[in-house]
PDB file of C-alpha atoms in Angstrom:
ATOM      1  CA  MET A   1     107.897 109.164  79.980  1.00 82.00           C
ATOM      2  CA  LYS A   2     109.954 106.257  80.424  1.00 87.00           C
ATOM      3  CA  VAL A   3     113.192 105.130  78.705  1.00 88.00           C
ATOM      4  CA  LEU A   4     112.912 101.504  78.043  1.00 89.00           C
ATOM      5  CA  THR A   5     115.094  98.788  79.360  1.00 87.00           C
ATOM      6  CA  ALA A   6     115.730  95.389  77.716  1.00 86.00           C
ATOM      7  CA  ASN A   7     113.625  94.064  80.435  1.00 84.00           C
ATOM      8  CA  ASP A   8     110.352  96.296  79.792  1.00 85.00           C
ATOM      9  CA  THR A   9     110.963  95.241  75.706  1.00 84.00           C
ATOM     10  CA  GLY A  10     111.646  91.419  76.405  1.00 79.00           C
ATOM     11  CA  ALA A  11     114.757  91.924  74.985  1.00 80.00           C
ATOM     12  CA  SER A  12     116.297  90.234  77.841  1.00 77.00           C
ATOM     13  CA  GLY A  13     114.887  86.937  78.270  1.00 74.00           C
ATOM     14  CA  GLY A  14     113.942  87.711  81.494  1.00 69.00           C
ATOM     15  CA  HIS A  15     110.461  87.073  83.054  1.00 63.00           C
ATOM     16  CA  GLN A  16     109.898  90.466  84.305  1.00 67.00           C
ATOM     17  CA  ALA A  17     106.232  91.216  84.459  1.00 64.00           C
ATOM     18  CA  GLY A  18     105.580  94.362  82.422  1.00 78.00           C
ATOM     19  CA  VAL A  19     107.114  97.814  83.216  1.00 90.00           C
ATOM     20  CA  HIS A  20     107.839  98.965  86.590  1.00 88.00           C
ATOM     21  CA  ILE A  21     106.008 101.911  87.874  1.00 89.00           C
ATOM     22  CA  PRO A  22     107.971 103.598  90.893  1.00 87.00           C
ATOM     23  CA  LYS A  23     105.866 104.223  94.156  1.00 89.00           C
ATOM     24  CA  THR A  24     107.967 107.003  94.430  1.00 89.00           C
ATOM     25  CA  GLN A  25     106.526 108.756  91.457  1.00 87.00           C
ATOM     26  CA  LYS A  26     103.448 109.650  93.117  1.00 88.00           C
ATOM     27  CA  GLU A  27     101.840 111.883  90.149  1.00 88.00           C
ATOM     28  CA  LEU A  28     102.284 109.040  87.932  1.00 88.00           C
ATOM     29  CA  VAL A  29     100.640 106.442  90.295  1.00 90.00           C
ATOM     30  CA  GLY A  30      98.041 109.096  90.884  1.00 90.00           C
ATOM     31  CA  PHE A  31      97.286 109.532  87.291  1.00 91.00           C
ATOM     32  CA  LEU A  32      96.509 105.421  86.779  1.00 94.00           C
ATOM     33  CA  PRO A  33      93.322 104.066  88.428  1.00 96.00           C
ATOM     34  CA  GLU A  34      93.214 103.537  92.346  1.00 95.00           C
ATOM     35  CA  LEU A  35      94.213 100.221  93.663  1.00 96.00           C
ATOM     36  CA  ASP A  36      92.762  99.403  97.327  1.00 97.00           C
ATOM     37  CA  GLY A  37      95.985  98.182  98.879  1.00 95.00           C
ATOM     38  CA  ARG A  38      94.061  96.511 101.673  1.00 96.00           C
ATOM     39  CA  ILE A  39      93.481  93.255  99.016  1.00 97.00           C
ATOM     40  CA  LYS A  40      96.642  91.204  97.929  1.00 97.00           C
ATOM     41  CA  ASN A  41      97.379  92.248  94.558  1.00 97.00           C
ATOM     42  CA  PRO A  42      94.926  94.431  93.433  1.00 98.00           C
ATOM     43  CA  SER A  43      94.583  95.196  89.602  1.00 97.00           C
ATOM     44  CA  VAL A  44      92.441  96.663  87.040  1.00 97.00           C
ATOM     45  CA  TRP A  45      92.322  96.242  83.500  1.00 97.00           C
ATOM     46  CA  LEU A  46      93.626  99.273  81.210  1.00 96.00           C
ATOM     47  CA  VAL A  47      92.110 100.114  77.794  1.00 96.00           C
ATOM     48  CA  CYS A  48      95.396 101.598  75.887  1.00 95.00           C
ATOM     49  CA  HIS A  49      95.611 102.925  72.319  1.00 96.00           C
ATOM     50  CA  ASP A  50      98.120 102.946  70.156  1.00 94.00           C
ATOM     51  CA  ASP A  51      99.085 105.618  66.981  1.00 91.00           C
ATOM     52  CA  ALA A  52      98.118 102.614  64.287  1.00 92.00           C
ATOM     53  CA  GLY A  53      94.527 102.709  65.717  1.00 94.00           C
ATOM     54  CA  GLY A  54      95.263  99.447  67.702  1.00 95.00           C
ATOM     55  CA  THR A  55      93.493  99.121  71.006  1.00 97.00           C
ATOM     56  CA  TRP A  56      95.089  97.185  73.867  1.00 96.00           C
ATOM     57  CA  GLN A  57      94.580  95.781  77.304  1.00 96.00           C
ATOM     58  CA  PHE A  58      97.078  95.600  79.851  1.00 95.00           C
ATOM     59  CA  ARG A  59      96.949  94.930  83.924  1.00 96.00           C
ATOM     60  CA  TYR A  60      97.750  97.324  85.964  1.00 96.00           C
ATOM     61  CA  ILE A  61      98.626  95.698  89.070  1.00 96.00           C
ATOM     62  CA  TYR A  62     100.114  96.383  92.801  1.00 96.00           C
ATOM     63  CA  TYR A  63     102.091  93.438  93.829  1.00 95.00           C
ATOM     64  CA  ASN A  64     101.647  93.811  97.632  1.00 96.00           C
ATOM     65  CA  ASN A  65     102.368  90.549  99.280  1.00 96.00           C
ATOM     66  CA  LYS A  66     104.994  92.119 101.743  1.00 94.00           C
ATOM     67  CA  HIS A  67     101.793  93.387 103.555  1.00 95.00           C
ATOM     68  CA  HIS A  68      99.640  90.514 103.416  1.00 96.00           C
ATOM     69  CA  ASP A  69     101.772  87.227 103.523  1.00 95.00           C
ATOM     70  CA  VAL A  70     104.549  86.150 106.264  1.00 95.00           C
ATOM     71  CA  GLY A  71     108.108  86.833 104.608  1.00 95.00           C
ATOM     72  CA  GLY A  72     106.272  88.618 101.260  1.00 94.00           C
ATOM     73  CA  THR A  73     108.933  90.502  99.459  1.00 94.00           C
ATOM     74  CA  ARG A  74     106.783  92.499  96.856  1.00 92.00           C
ATOM     75  CA  ASP A  75     106.071  95.762  96.911  1.00 94.00           C
ATOM     76  CA  GLU A  76     105.757  97.334  94.101  1.00 93.00           C
ATOM     77  CA  TYR A  77     103.215  98.571  90.985  1.00 94.00           C
ATOM     78  CA  ARG A  78     103.624  96.967  87.330  1.00 93.00           C
ATOM     79  CA  ILE A  79     101.640  97.381  84.036  1.00 94.00           C
ATOM     80  CA  THR A  80     101.885  93.786  82.609  1.00 92.00           C
ATOM     81  CA  HIS A  81     100.413  91.817  79.443  1.00 92.00           C
ATOM     82  CA  MET A  82     102.215  94.215  76.935  1.00 92.00           C
ATOM     83  CA  THR A  83     104.574  92.006  75.112  1.00 89.00           C
ATOM     84  CA  GLY A  84     102.412  92.179  72.152  1.00 90.00           C
ATOM     85  CA  PHE A  85     102.271  95.671  72.323  1.00 92.00           C
ATOM     86  CA  MET A  86     106.443  96.086  72.801  1.00 91.00           C
ATOM     87  CA  ARG A  87     106.730  93.893  69.718  1.00 89.00           C
ATOM     88  CA  SER A  88     104.251  95.475  67.657  1.00 91.00           C
ATOM     89  CA  ALA A  89     105.503  98.892  68.155  1.00 92.00           C
ATOM     90  CA  GLY A  90     108.848  97.974  67.371  1.00 92.00           C
ATOM     91  CA  ALA A  91     110.183  98.927  70.997  1.00 92.00           C
ATOM     92  CA  ARG A  92     113.828  98.495  71.673  1.00 91.00           C
ATOM     93  CA  PRO A  93     115.891  99.241  74.766  1.00 90.00           C
ATOM     94  CA  GLY A  94     116.509 103.247  75.009  1.00 92.00           C
ATOM     95  CA  HIS A  95     112.939 103.694  73.161  1.00 93.00           C
ATOM     96  CA  VAL A  96     110.862 106.257  75.032  1.00 93.00           C
ATOM     97  CA  LEU A  97     107.233 104.857  76.330  1.00 92.00           C
ATOM     98  CA  THR A  98     104.885 107.762  76.916  1.00 92.00           C
ATOM     99  CA  ILE A  99     101.516 107.352  78.449  1.00 91.00           C
ATOM    100  CA  SER A 100      98.896 110.303  78.158  1.00 92.00           C
ATOM    101  CA  GLY A 101      94.806 110.108  79.071  1.00 92.00           C
ATOM    102  CA  GLU A 102      92.148 111.254  81.524  1.00 91.00           C
ATOM    103  CA  PRO A 103      93.889 110.506  84.696  1.00 91.00           C
ATOM    104  CA  ARG A 104      92.222 107.755  86.440  1.00 92.00           C
ATOM    105  CA  SER A 105      90.137 106.729  83.993  1.00 91.00           C
ATOM    106  CA  GLY A 106      91.677 103.390  83.054  1.00 89.00           C
ATOM    107  CA  VAL A 107      91.471 104.634  78.686  1.00 92.00           C
ATOM    108  CA  LEU A 108      94.904 105.669  78.038  1.00 94.00           C
ATOM    109  CA  LYS A 109      97.221 106.621  74.807  1.00 95.00           C
ATOM    110  CA  LEU A 110     100.850 104.680  74.914  1.00 93.00           C
ATOM    111  CA  ARG A 111     103.472 105.759  72.325  1.00 94.00           C
ATOM    112  CA  VAL A 112     106.819 104.131  71.824  1.00 94.00           C
ATOM    113  CA  LEU A 113     109.022 106.551  70.388  1.00 93.00           C
ATOM    114  CA  SER A 114     112.991 106.133  69.054  1.00 89.00           C
ATOM    115  CA  PRO A 115     115.535 108.165  70.643  1.00 82.00           C
ATOM    116  CA  GLU A 116     116.328 111.609  68.428  1.00 70.00           C
ATOM    117  CA  PRO A 117     119.423 110.796  66.374  1.00 65.00           C
ATOM    118  CA  ALA A 118     122.645 112.509  67.072  1.00 56.00           C
ATOM    119  CA  GLY A 119     122.330 116.104  65.223  1.00 55.00           C
ATOM    120  CA  ASP A 120     125.490 118.777  64.605  1.00 54.00           C
ATOM    121  CA  ASP A 121     126.845 120.198  67.472  1.00 57.00           C
ATOM    122  CA  LYS A 122     125.129 123.173  67.546  1.00 58.00           C
ATOM    123  CA  ALA A 123     121.708 121.396  67.581  1.00 56.00           C
ATOM    124  CA  PRO A 124     120.206 121.671  71.567  1.00 58.00           C
ATOM    125  CA  ARG A 125     121.108 118.239  73.146  1.00 55.00           C
ATOM    126  CA  ARG A 126     118.675 115.839  75.060  1.00 55.00           C
ATOM    127  CA  ILE A 127     119.480 114.555  78.346  1.00 53.00           C
ATOM    128  CA  ARG A 128     118.603 111.181  78.858  1.00 52.00           C
ATOM    129  CA  LEU A 129     117.641 110.187  82.136  1.00 52.00           C
ATOM    130  CA  ARG A 130     116.950 107.144  83.565  1.00 59.00           C
ATOM    131  CA  GLY A 131     113.155 105.974  85.144  1.00 65.00           C
ATOM    132  CA  TRP A 132     110.282 107.911  84.451  1.00 66.00           C
ATOM    133  CA  GLN A 133     109.904 111.880  84.161  1.00 64.00           C
ATOM    134  CA  ARG A 134     106.797 113.603  83.264  1.00 68.00           C
ATOM    135  CA  VAL A 135     106.764 115.602  80.048  1.00 63.00           C
ATOM    136  CA  PHE A 136     104.277 119.012  79.572  1.00 57.00           C
TER     137      PHE A 136
END
């Protein structure tokens, strides 16, 4: 799961190209289809299904010009072409994006969840962490 930022949802008006997939999250990178880093900017199209029965196509790309171009600076994974999905799902900063499915298949289920409302003081509390975390 990932707590969405204003950049992720498009709320910042910035030009960020999709949701960042940290290379340090090896389990998440291993869950997504393999991309060949020997090729400049390798990518695959993911087929994603939402809770409303919609089907979306997103591009999973490894921006890696740091390893291919003199003066290149990019070395990061992203899932792009998500703006329509984020709007359709009503995604806002602080909402949570979850990805599930068969590892390496390129066919995924995506959900955007609202943060849990504050309950009474005796209810269990949720701690919000930034970035991606595995959910069992």
